[in-house]
PDB file of C-alpha atoms and ligand atoms in Angstrom:
ATOM      1  CA  MET J   1      27.539 -11.397   9.722  1.00 43.00           C
ATOM      2  CA  LYS J   2      26.474  -7.696  10.729  1.00 48.00           C
ATOM      3  CA  TYR J   3      28.477  -6.953   7.741  1.00 49.00           C
ATOM      4  CA  PHE J   4      27.069  -9.510   6.004  1.00 48.00           C
ATOM      5  CA  GLY J   5      23.188  -8.080   6.760  1.00 48.00           C
ATOM      6  CA  LYS J   6      23.827  -4.553   5.420  1.00 49.00           C
ATOM      7  CA  VAL J   7      25.707  -5.984   2.569  1.00 46.00           C
ATOM      8  CA  LEU J   8      22.245  -7.753   1.437  1.00 46.00           C
ATOM      9  CA  LEU J   9      20.282  -4.719   2.033  1.00 45.00           C
ATOM     10  CA  LYS J  10      22.395  -3.333  -0.373  1.00 49.00           C
ATOM     11  CA  THR J  11      22.262  -5.594  -2.783  1.00 45.00           C
ATOM     12  CA  THR J  12      18.726  -5.593  -2.172  1.00 45.00           C
ATOM     13  CA  ALA J  13      17.267  -1.665  -2.432  1.00 47.00           C
ATOM     14  CA  ALA J  14      20.001  -1.638  -5.542  1.00 46.00           C
ATOM     15  CA  PHE J  15      17.543  -4.709  -7.688  1.00 44.00           C
ATOM     16  CA  GLY J  16      14.794  -2.692  -6.207  1.00 44.00           C
ATOM     17  CA  ILE J  17      15.970   0.588  -7.624  1.00 43.00           C
ATOM     18  CA  LEU J  18      16.989  -1.722 -11.319  1.00 42.00           C
ATOM     19  CA  ILE J  19      13.347  -2.818 -11.206  1.00 41.00           C
ATOM     20  CA  VAL J  20      11.620   0.120 -10.660  1.00 41.00           C
ATOM     21  CA  SER J  21      14.114   1.441 -13.511  1.00 41.00           C
ATOM     22  CA  VAL J  22      13.810  -1.481 -16.229  1.00 40.00           C
ATOM     23  CA  SER J  23       9.493  -1.363 -15.670  1.00 42.00           C
ATOM     24  CA  CYS J  24      10.239   2.702 -16.545  1.00 40.00           C
ATOM     25  CA  ALA J  25      11.289   2.142 -19.851  1.00 40.00           C
ATOM     26  CA  VAL J  26       9.244  -0.361 -20.423  1.00 41.00           C
ATOM     27  CA  THR J  27       6.710   2.064 -19.810  1.00 44.00           C
ATOM     28  CA  GLU J  28       8.252   4.946 -21.578  1.00 42.00           C
ATOM     29  CA  MET J  29       9.025   2.061 -24.998  1.00 43.00           C
ATOM     30  CA  GLN J  30       5.461   2.311 -24.995  1.00 46.00           C
ATOM     31  CA  ALA J  31       4.797   5.369 -26.019  1.00 48.00           C
ATOM     32  CA  GLU J  32       4.771   4.409 -29.690  1.00 55.00           C
ATOM     33  CA  PRO J  33       1.323   4.491 -31.618  1.00 55.00           C
ATOM     34  CA  LEU J  34       0.233   0.705 -31.854  1.00 63.00           C
ATOM     35  CA  ARG J  35      -0.769  -0.214 -35.000  1.00 76.00           C
ATOM     36  CA  PRO J  36      -3.101  -2.738 -35.880  1.00 86.00           C
ATOM     37  CA  PRO J  37      -1.448  -6.322 -35.331  1.00 84.00           C
ATOM     38  CA  ALA J  38      -2.459  -8.702 -38.368  1.00 85.00           C
ATOM     39  CA  GLY J  39      -6.249 -10.288 -38.232  1.00 87.00           C
ATOM     40  CA  ALA J  40      -7.382  -6.913 -36.461  1.00 95.00           C
ATOM     41  CA  ILE J  41     -10.689  -5.703 -37.231  1.00 97.00           C
ATOM     42  CA  VAL J  42     -10.584  -2.545 -39.028  1.00 96.00           C
ATOM     43  CA  LEU J  43     -13.634  -0.539 -37.397  1.00 98.00           C
ATOM     44  CA  PHE J  44     -13.939   2.966 -38.440  1.00 96.00           C
ATOM     45  CA  ASP J  45     -11.141   3.310 -42.280  1.00 91.00           C
ATOM     46  CA  GLY J  46     -12.794   6.852 -42.679  1.00 92.00           C
ATOM     47  CA  THR J  47     -14.821   5.598 -45.404  1.00 95.00           C
ATOM     48  CA  ASP J  48     -18.984   4.787 -43.660  1.00 96.00           C
ATOM     49  CA  PHE J  49     -20.278   2.814 -40.696  1.00 98.00           C
ATOM     50  CA  SER J  50     -20.356  -0.348 -41.671  1.00 98.00           C
ATOM     51  CA  HIS J  51     -19.832  -1.924 -38.728  1.00 98.00           C
ATOM     52  CA  TRP J  52     -21.429   0.379 -36.502  1.00 98.00           C
ATOM     53  CA  VAL J  53     -25.634   0.743 -35.320  1.00 98.00           C
ATOM     54  CA  LYS J  54     -26.863   2.511 -32.652  1.00 98.00           C
ATOM     55  CA  GLU J  55     -28.343   1.246 -29.850  1.00 96.00           C
ATOM     56  CA  ASP J  56     -32.164   0.282 -30.976  1.00 96.00           C
ATOM     57  CA  GLY J  57     -30.466  -1.473 -34.037  1.00 97.00           C
ATOM     58  CA  GLY J  58     -31.195   1.276 -36.508  1.00 97.00           C
ATOM     59  CA  PRO J  59     -28.475   3.479 -38.668  1.00 97.00           C
ATOM     60  CA  SER J  60     -25.499   5.657 -37.543  1.00 97.00           C
ATOM     61  CA  GLY J  61     -27.323   9.661 -37.445  1.00 96.00           C
ATOM     62  CA  TRP J  62     -23.749  10.164 -36.982  1.00 98.00           C
ATOM     63  CA  LYS J  63     -21.890  12.194 -39.987  1.00 97.00           C
ATOM     64  CA  ILE J  64     -18.189  11.110 -41.179  1.00 97.00           C
ATOM     65  CA  VAL J  65     -16.467  14.941 -42.245  1.00 96.00           C
ATOM     66  CA  GLY J  66     -13.476  14.567 -43.788  1.00 95.00           C
ATOM     67  CA  GLY J  67     -13.068  10.647 -42.754  1.00 95.00           C
ATOM     68  CA  ASP J  68     -13.868  10.693 -38.770  1.00 96.00           C
ATOM     69  CA  ILE J  69     -16.218  10.902 -37.373  1.00 97.00           C
ATOM     70  CA  LEU J  70     -18.465  13.179 -36.282  1.00 96.00           C
ATOM     71  CA  VAL J  71     -20.766  13.125 -33.383  1.00 96.00           C
ATOM     72  CA  ILE J  72     -24.387  14.491 -33.705  1.00 96.00           C
ATOM     73  CA  PRO J  73     -24.815  15.676 -30.552  1.00 95.00           C
ATOM     74  CA  GLY J  74     -28.968  14.072 -30.118  1.00 96.00           C
ATOM     75  CA  LYS J  75     -28.685  11.269 -32.203  1.00 97.00           C
ATOM     76  CA  GLY J  76     -28.066   8.762 -30.005  1.00 97.00           C
ATOM     77  CA  SER J  77     -24.674   6.416 -29.588  1.00 98.00           C
ATOM     78  CA  ILE J  78     -23.122   4.194 -31.930  1.00 98.00           C
ATOM     79  CA  MET J  79     -22.006   0.291 -31.110  1.00 98.00           C
ATOM     80  CA  THR J  80     -20.665  -2.063 -32.456  1.00 98.00           C
ATOM     81  CA  LYS J  81     -22.932  -4.910 -34.699  1.00 98.00           C
ATOM     82  CA  GLN J  82     -19.804  -7.456 -33.419  1.00 98.00           C
ATOM     83  CA  LYS J  83     -19.928  -8.607 -29.721  1.00 98.00           C
ATOM     84  CA  PHE J  84     -16.782  -8.700 -28.179  1.00 98.00           C
ATOM     85  CA  GLN J  85     -15.133 -11.085 -25.165  1.00 98.00           C
ATOM     86  CA  ASP J  86     -11.032  -9.974 -24.516  1.00 98.00           C
ATOM     87  CA  PHE J  87      -9.813  -7.507 -26.745  1.00 97.00           C
ATOM     88  CA  GLN J  88      -6.560  -4.850 -27.731  1.00 96.00           C
ATOM     89  CA  LEU J  89      -8.945  -1.886 -29.128  1.00 98.00           C
ATOM     90  CA  HIS J  90      -6.976   1.119 -30.742  1.00 97.00           C
ATOM     91  CA  VAL J  91      -9.820   4.579 -30.829  1.00 97.00           C
ATOM     92  CA  GLU J  92      -8.932   8.728 -31.812  1.00 97.00           C
ATOM     93  CA  PHE J  93     -10.292  11.073 -30.192  1.00 97.00           C
ATOM     94  CA  ASN J  94     -10.563  14.825 -30.678  1.00 96.00           C
ATOM     95  CA  VAL J  95     -13.273  16.842 -27.993  1.00 95.00           C
ATOM     96  CA  PRO J  96     -13.605  19.944 -29.301  1.00 91.00           C
ATOM     97  CA  ARG J  97     -12.970  23.018 -27.721  1.00 82.00           C
ATOM     98  CA  ALA J  98     -15.607  25.293 -24.974  1.00 67.00           C
ATOM     99  CA  GLY J  99     -17.455  27.700 -27.072  1.00 60.00           C
ATOM    100  CA  SER J 100     -20.989  27.565 -29.375  1.00 51.00           C
ATOM    101  CA  ASP J 101     -21.410  23.704 -28.783  1.00 50.00           C
ATOM    102  CA  ALA J 102     -20.539  22.959 -25.347  1.00 47.00           C
ATOM    103  CA  GLU J 103     -22.525  24.198 -23.001  1.00 49.00           C
ATOM    104  CA  GLU J 104     -19.737  23.972 -19.524  1.00 48.00           C
ATOM    105  CA  GLN J 105     -16.393  25.510 -19.666  1.00 46.00           C
ATOM    106  CA  LYS J 106     -15.418  21.491 -18.811  1.00 61.00           C
ATOM    107  CA  GLY J 107     -16.742  19.675 -21.979  1.00 79.00           C
ATOM    108  CA  GLY J 108     -16.442  17.110 -24.680  1.00 91.00           C
ATOM    109  CA  ASN J 109     -17.539  14.628 -22.905  1.00 93.00           C
ATOM    110  CA  SER J 110     -18.661  10.589 -24.734  1.00 96.00           C
ATOM    111  CA  GLY J 111     -17.008   7.351 -23.253  1.00 98.00           C
ATOM    112  CA  VAL J 112     -15.991   4.255 -25.098  1.00 98.00           C
ATOM    113  CA  TYR J 113     -17.819   1.752 -23.490  1.00 98.00           C
ATOM    114  CA  LEU J 114     -16.062  -2.208 -23.450  1.00 98.00           C
ATOM    115  CA  GLN J 115     -18.713  -4.608 -23.771  1.00 98.00           C
ATOM    116  CA  HIS J 116     -21.075  -1.942 -23.564  1.00 98.00           C
ATOM    117  CA  ARG J 117     -20.829  -2.547 -19.693  1.00 98.00           C
ATOM    118  CA  TYR J 118     -17.821  -0.611 -18.748  1.00 98.00           C
ATOM    119  CA  GLU J 119     -16.868   2.897 -19.223  1.00 98.00           C
ATOM    120  CA  ILE J 120     -12.714   4.601 -20.014  1.00 98.00           C
ATOM    121  CA  GLN J 121     -14.313   8.558 -19.632  1.00 98.00           C
ATOM    122  CA  ILE J 122     -13.705  10.974 -23.029  1.00 97.00           C
ATOM    123  CA  LEU J 123     -14.208  14.273 -21.836  1.00 96.00           C
ATOM    124  CA  ASP J 124     -11.863  17.871 -21.980  1.00 94.00           C
ATOM    125  CA  SER J 125      -9.488  17.518 -19.007  1.00 95.00           C
ATOM    126  CA  TYR J 126      -6.586  19.411 -20.375  1.00 94.00           C
ATOM    127  CA  GLY J 127      -4.367  20.845 -16.652  1.00 95.00           C
ATOM    128  CA  VAL J 128      -6.147  19.022 -14.420  1.00 94.00           C
ATOM    129  CA  GLU J 129      -5.860  17.076 -11.241  1.00 96.00           C
ATOM    130  CA  PRO J 130      -7.921  14.101 -12.135  1.00 96.00           C
ATOM    131  CA  GLY J 131     -10.630  12.437 -10.616  1.00 97.00           C
ATOM    132  CA  ASN J 132     -12.190   9.333 -11.319  1.00 97.00           C
ATOM    133  CA  ASN J 133     -15.091  10.738 -14.106  1.00 96.00           C
ATOM    134  CA  ASP J 134     -12.405  13.329 -16.169  1.00 96.00           C
ATOM    135  CA  CYS J 135     -10.259  11.669 -18.951  1.00 97.00           C
ATOM    136  CA  GLY J 136      -9.110   8.420 -18.191  1.00 98.00           C
ATOM    137  CA  ALA J 137     -11.022   7.137 -15.526  1.00 98.00           C
ATOM    138  CA  ILE J 138     -12.567   4.394 -15.279  1.00 98.00           C
ATOM    139  CA  TYR J 139     -15.300   6.249 -15.249  1.00 98.00           C
ATOM    140  CA  ARG J 140     -16.371   6.721 -10.743  1.00 98.00           C
ATOM    141  CA  ILE J 141     -13.851   3.773 -10.406  1.00 98.00           C
ATOM    142  CA  LYS J 142     -10.450   4.918 -10.672  1.00 98.00           C
ATOM    143  CA  ALA J 143      -8.279   7.666 -11.938  1.00 98.00           C
ATOM    144  CA  PRO J 144      -6.075   7.486 -14.323  1.00 98.00           C
ATOM    145  CA  ASP J 145      -2.307   7.187 -12.515  1.00 98.00           C
ATOM    146  CA  LYS J 146      -1.334  10.313 -14.459  1.00 98.00           C
ATOM    147  CA  ASN J 147      -3.787  12.641 -16.899  1.00 98.00           C
ATOM    148  CA  MET J 148      -2.058  12.515 -20.036  1.00 98.00           C
ATOM    149  CA  SER J 149      -5.250  14.728 -21.797  1.00 97.00           C
ATOM    150  CA  LYS J 150      -3.993  17.044 -24.754  1.00 97.00           C
ATOM    151  CA  GLN J 151      -5.619  20.431 -24.932  1.00 95.00           C
ATOM    152  CA  PRO J 152      -8.854  20.338 -27.118  1.00 94.00           C
ATOM    153  CA  GLY J 153      -8.922  20.617 -30.702  1.00 94.00           C
ATOM    154  CA  GLN J 154      -5.701  18.021 -31.045  1.00 96.00           C
ATOM    155  CA  TRP J 155      -5.986  14.098 -31.257  1.00 96.00           C
ATOM    156  CA  GLN J 156      -5.483  12.166 -28.968  1.00 97.00           C
ATOM    157  CA  SER J 157      -5.326   7.713 -28.620  1.00 97.00           C
ATOM    158  CA  TYR J 158      -6.243   4.720 -26.433  1.00 98.00           C
ATOM    159  CA  ASP J 159      -5.499   1.348 -26.606  1.00 97.00           C
ATOM    160  CA  ILE J 160      -7.200  -1.192 -23.755  1.00 98.00           C
ATOM    161  CA  THR J 161      -5.982  -4.671 -23.406  1.00 97.00           C
ATOM    162  CA  PHE J 162      -8.867  -6.481 -21.511  1.00 98.00           C
ATOM    163  CA  ARG J 163      -9.765  -8.828 -20.242  1.00 98.00           C
ATOM    164  CA  ALA J 164     -13.605  -9.814 -19.955  1.00 98.00           C
ATOM    165  CA  ALA J 165     -14.967 -10.950 -16.408  1.00 98.00           C
ATOM    166  CA  ARG J 166     -15.200 -15.092 -15.788  1.00 98.00           C
ATOM    167  CA  PHE J 167     -17.816 -17.131 -15.430  1.00 97.00           C
ATOM    168  CA  GLU J 168     -19.663 -20.040 -13.531  1.00 96.00           C
ATOM    169  CA  LYS J 169     -22.879 -21.605 -14.780  1.00 92.00           C
ATOM    170  CA  GLU J 170     -23.333 -23.531 -10.855  1.00 88.00           C
ATOM    171  CA  ASN J 171     -26.392 -25.156  -9.469  1.00 89.00           C
ATOM    172  CA  GLY J 172     -27.928 -23.346 -11.931  1.00 89.00           C
ATOM    173  CA  ARG J 173     -26.966 -19.924 -11.427  1.00 91.00           C
ATOM    174  CA  THR J 174     -24.763 -18.371 -12.691  1.00 91.00           C
ATOM    175  CA  ARG J 175     -21.563 -16.472 -10.617  1.00 95.00           C
ATOM    176  CA  LYS J 176     -18.616 -14.590 -11.329  1.00 97.00           C
ATOM    177  CA  THR J 177     -15.126 -15.896 -10.544  1.00 98.00           C
ATOM    178  CA  LYS J 178     -13.555 -13.168 -11.688  1.00 98.00           C
ATOM    179  CA  ASN J 179     -13.685  -9.519 -12.489  1.00 98.00           C
ATOM    180  CA  ALA J 180     -12.729  -7.735 -15.571  1.00 98.00           C
ATOM    181  CA  ARG J 181      -9.451  -6.380 -16.140  1.00 98.00           C
ATOM    182  CA  VAL J 182      -8.369  -3.759 -18.143  1.00 98.00           C
ATOM    183  CA  THR J 183      -4.783  -1.172 -18.902  1.00 98.00           C
ATOM    184  CA  VAL J 184      -5.488   2.125 -20.861  1.00 98.00           C
ATOM    185  CA  VAL J 185      -2.320   2.988 -22.154  1.00 98.00           C
ATOM    186  CA  HIS J 186      -3.494   7.036 -23.173  1.00 98.00           C
ATOM    187  CA  ASN J 187      -0.931   8.814 -25.670  1.00 97.00           C
ATOM    188  CA  GLY J 188       1.141   6.659 -24.916  1.00 95.00           C
ATOM    189  CA  VAL J 189       1.409   6.425 -21.258  1.00 97.00           C
ATOM    190  CA  VAL J 190      -0.310   3.242 -19.083  1.00 98.00           C
ATOM    191  CA  VAL J 191      -3.206   4.983 -16.837  1.00 98.00           C
ATOM    192  CA  HIS J 192      -4.373   1.285 -14.988  1.00 98.00           C
ATOM    193  CA  SER J 193      -2.172  -1.189 -15.983  1.00 98.00           C
ATOM    194  CA  ASP J 194      -4.332  -4.946 -15.568  1.00 98.00           C
ATOM    195  CA  VAL J 195      -6.659  -3.484 -12.855  1.00 98.00           C
ATOM    196  CA  GLU J 196      -9.814  -4.931 -11.530  1.00 98.00           C
ATOM    197  CA  ILE J 197     -13.074  -3.602 -13.051  1.00 98.00           C
ATOM    198  CA  PRO J 198     -15.727  -4.953  -9.965  1.00 98.00           C
ATOM    199  CA  ASN J 199     -19.152  -3.643 -11.853  1.00 98.00           C
ATOM    200  CA  LYS J 200     -20.110  -2.565 -14.418  1.00 98.00           C
ATOM    201  CA  THR J 201     -19.696   1.944 -14.341  1.00 98.00           C
ATOM    202  CA  GLY J 202     -23.198   3.846 -14.652  1.00 97.00           C
ATOM    203  CA  ALA J 203     -24.801   4.045 -17.336  1.00 94.00           C
ATOM    204  CA  GLY J 204     -23.653   0.192 -18.545  1.00 98.00           C
ATOM    205  CA  GLN J 205     -25.356  -2.767 -19.817  1.00 98.00           C
ATOM    206  CA  PRO J 206     -25.088  -5.739 -16.587  1.00 98.00           C
ATOM    207  CA  GLU J 207     -22.613  -7.789 -16.411  1.00 98.00           C
ATOM    208  CA  GLY J 208     -22.771 -11.297 -17.979  1.00 97.00           C
ATOM    209  CA  ALA J 209     -21.002 -13.682 -19.302  1.00 96.00           C
ATOM    210  CA  GLU J 210     -21.582 -13.364 -23.064  1.00 97.00           C
ATOM    211  CA  ALA J 211     -19.675 -11.181 -25.104  1.00 98.00           C
ATOM    212  CA  GLY J 212     -20.441  -7.668 -25.834  1.00 98.00           C
ATOM    213  CA  PRO J 213     -20.142  -3.906 -28.414  1.00 98.00           C
ATOM    214  CA  ILE J 214     -17.755  -1.503 -28.184  1.00 98.00           C
ATOM    215  CA  LEU J 215     -19.733   1.171 -27.583  1.00 98.00           C
ATOM    216  CA  LEU J 216     -18.825   4.986 -28.359  1.00 98.00           C
ATOM    217  CA  GLN J 217     -20.854   7.539 -26.356  1.00 97.00           C
ATOM    218  CA  ASP J 218     -23.336  10.787 -27.969  1.00 96.00           C
ATOM    219  CA  HIS J 219     -23.042  12.720 -24.290  1.00 94.00           C
ATOM    220  CA  GLY J 220     -24.007  15.503 -26.375  1.00 93.00           C
ATOM    221  CA  TYR J 221     -20.937  16.999 -27.483  1.00 93.00           C
ATOM    222  CA  ARG J 222     -19.615  17.255 -30.906  1.00 94.00           C
ATOM    223  CA  VAL J 223     -16.590  14.384 -30.442  1.00 96.00           C
ATOM    224  CA  ARG J 224     -14.652  12.922 -33.075  1.00 97.00           C
ATOM    225  CA  PHE J 225     -12.766  10.098 -33.668  1.00 97.00           C
ATOM    226  CA  ARG J 226     -10.988   8.467 -36.049  1.00 96.00           C
ATOM    227  CA  ASN J 227      -8.828   4.432 -36.835  1.00 95.00           C
ATOM    228  CA  VAL J 228     -10.982   2.345 -34.589  1.00 97.00           C
ATOM    229  CA  TRP J 229      -9.460  -0.981 -34.969  1.00 97.00           C
ATOM    230  CA  ILE J 230      -9.773  -4.118 -32.576  1.00 98.00           C
ATOM    231  CA  ALA J 231      -8.262  -7.251 -32.488  1.00 96.00           C
ATOM    232  CA  PRO J 232     -10.234 -10.463 -30.532  1.00 96.00           C
ATOM    233  CA  ALA J 233      -8.415 -12.581 -28.180  1.00 93.00           C
ATOM    234  CA  ASP J 234      -8.361 -15.747 -27.509  1.00 71.00           C
ATOM    235  CA  LYS J 235     -10.167 -16.198 -24.358  1.00 55.00           C
ATOM    236  CA  ALA J 236      -7.600 -18.001 -23.123  1.00 54.00           C
ATOM    237  CA  GLU J 237      -7.702 -18.311 -18.964  1.00 55.00           C
TER     238      GLU J 237
HETATM  239 MG1   MG C   1     -18.237   9.834 -20.728  1.00 71.57          MG
END
């Protein structure tokens, strides 16, 4: 009996290692950049701001330079005209080198707000021990599992799978029944795997049952964006 117990223990341990190995391999397999799937909406294709407005509904004050979006500091954040619930979002971004237009060593601040509520931080975080305000963080909620930041001046990508919070009406009141959840792939590596977001982040809009836009943040730095697309998902329970 003792012998079989040991064998069982060894077999279980080996199986556990196998599972870990397989899941690591799956993580690595996601390293290929994602292309827009069928049905995706291309939010920026290098030519115009037709999908975007400022927060007050006015036209974007940012510029298109060489086929890229360039944040013009002080002109305000931009957000999509369309609103979304569950989706897969691809964004490429490039933070500037510290210097003339960065007032601090650690610059390049911007961000991608999901539903205008939850920010996935953009920052020059190259080489640092990542905190919950660094690039790839769910702002002030959770640091990325790994710092995948490239040096400023290089193109980086986010592939974000988002599931909106769920709400129910009960006795005339709306009640949240499930938190929003997010998976973030930064430069091809999973840095948040289906993580619950308990509330809106920082300057985000209050949570609610209604859909919300994607917002790109003006935080005073000349960050660039390109190749932005979104694939809305069916609102499966
Ligand atoms: Mg930010």
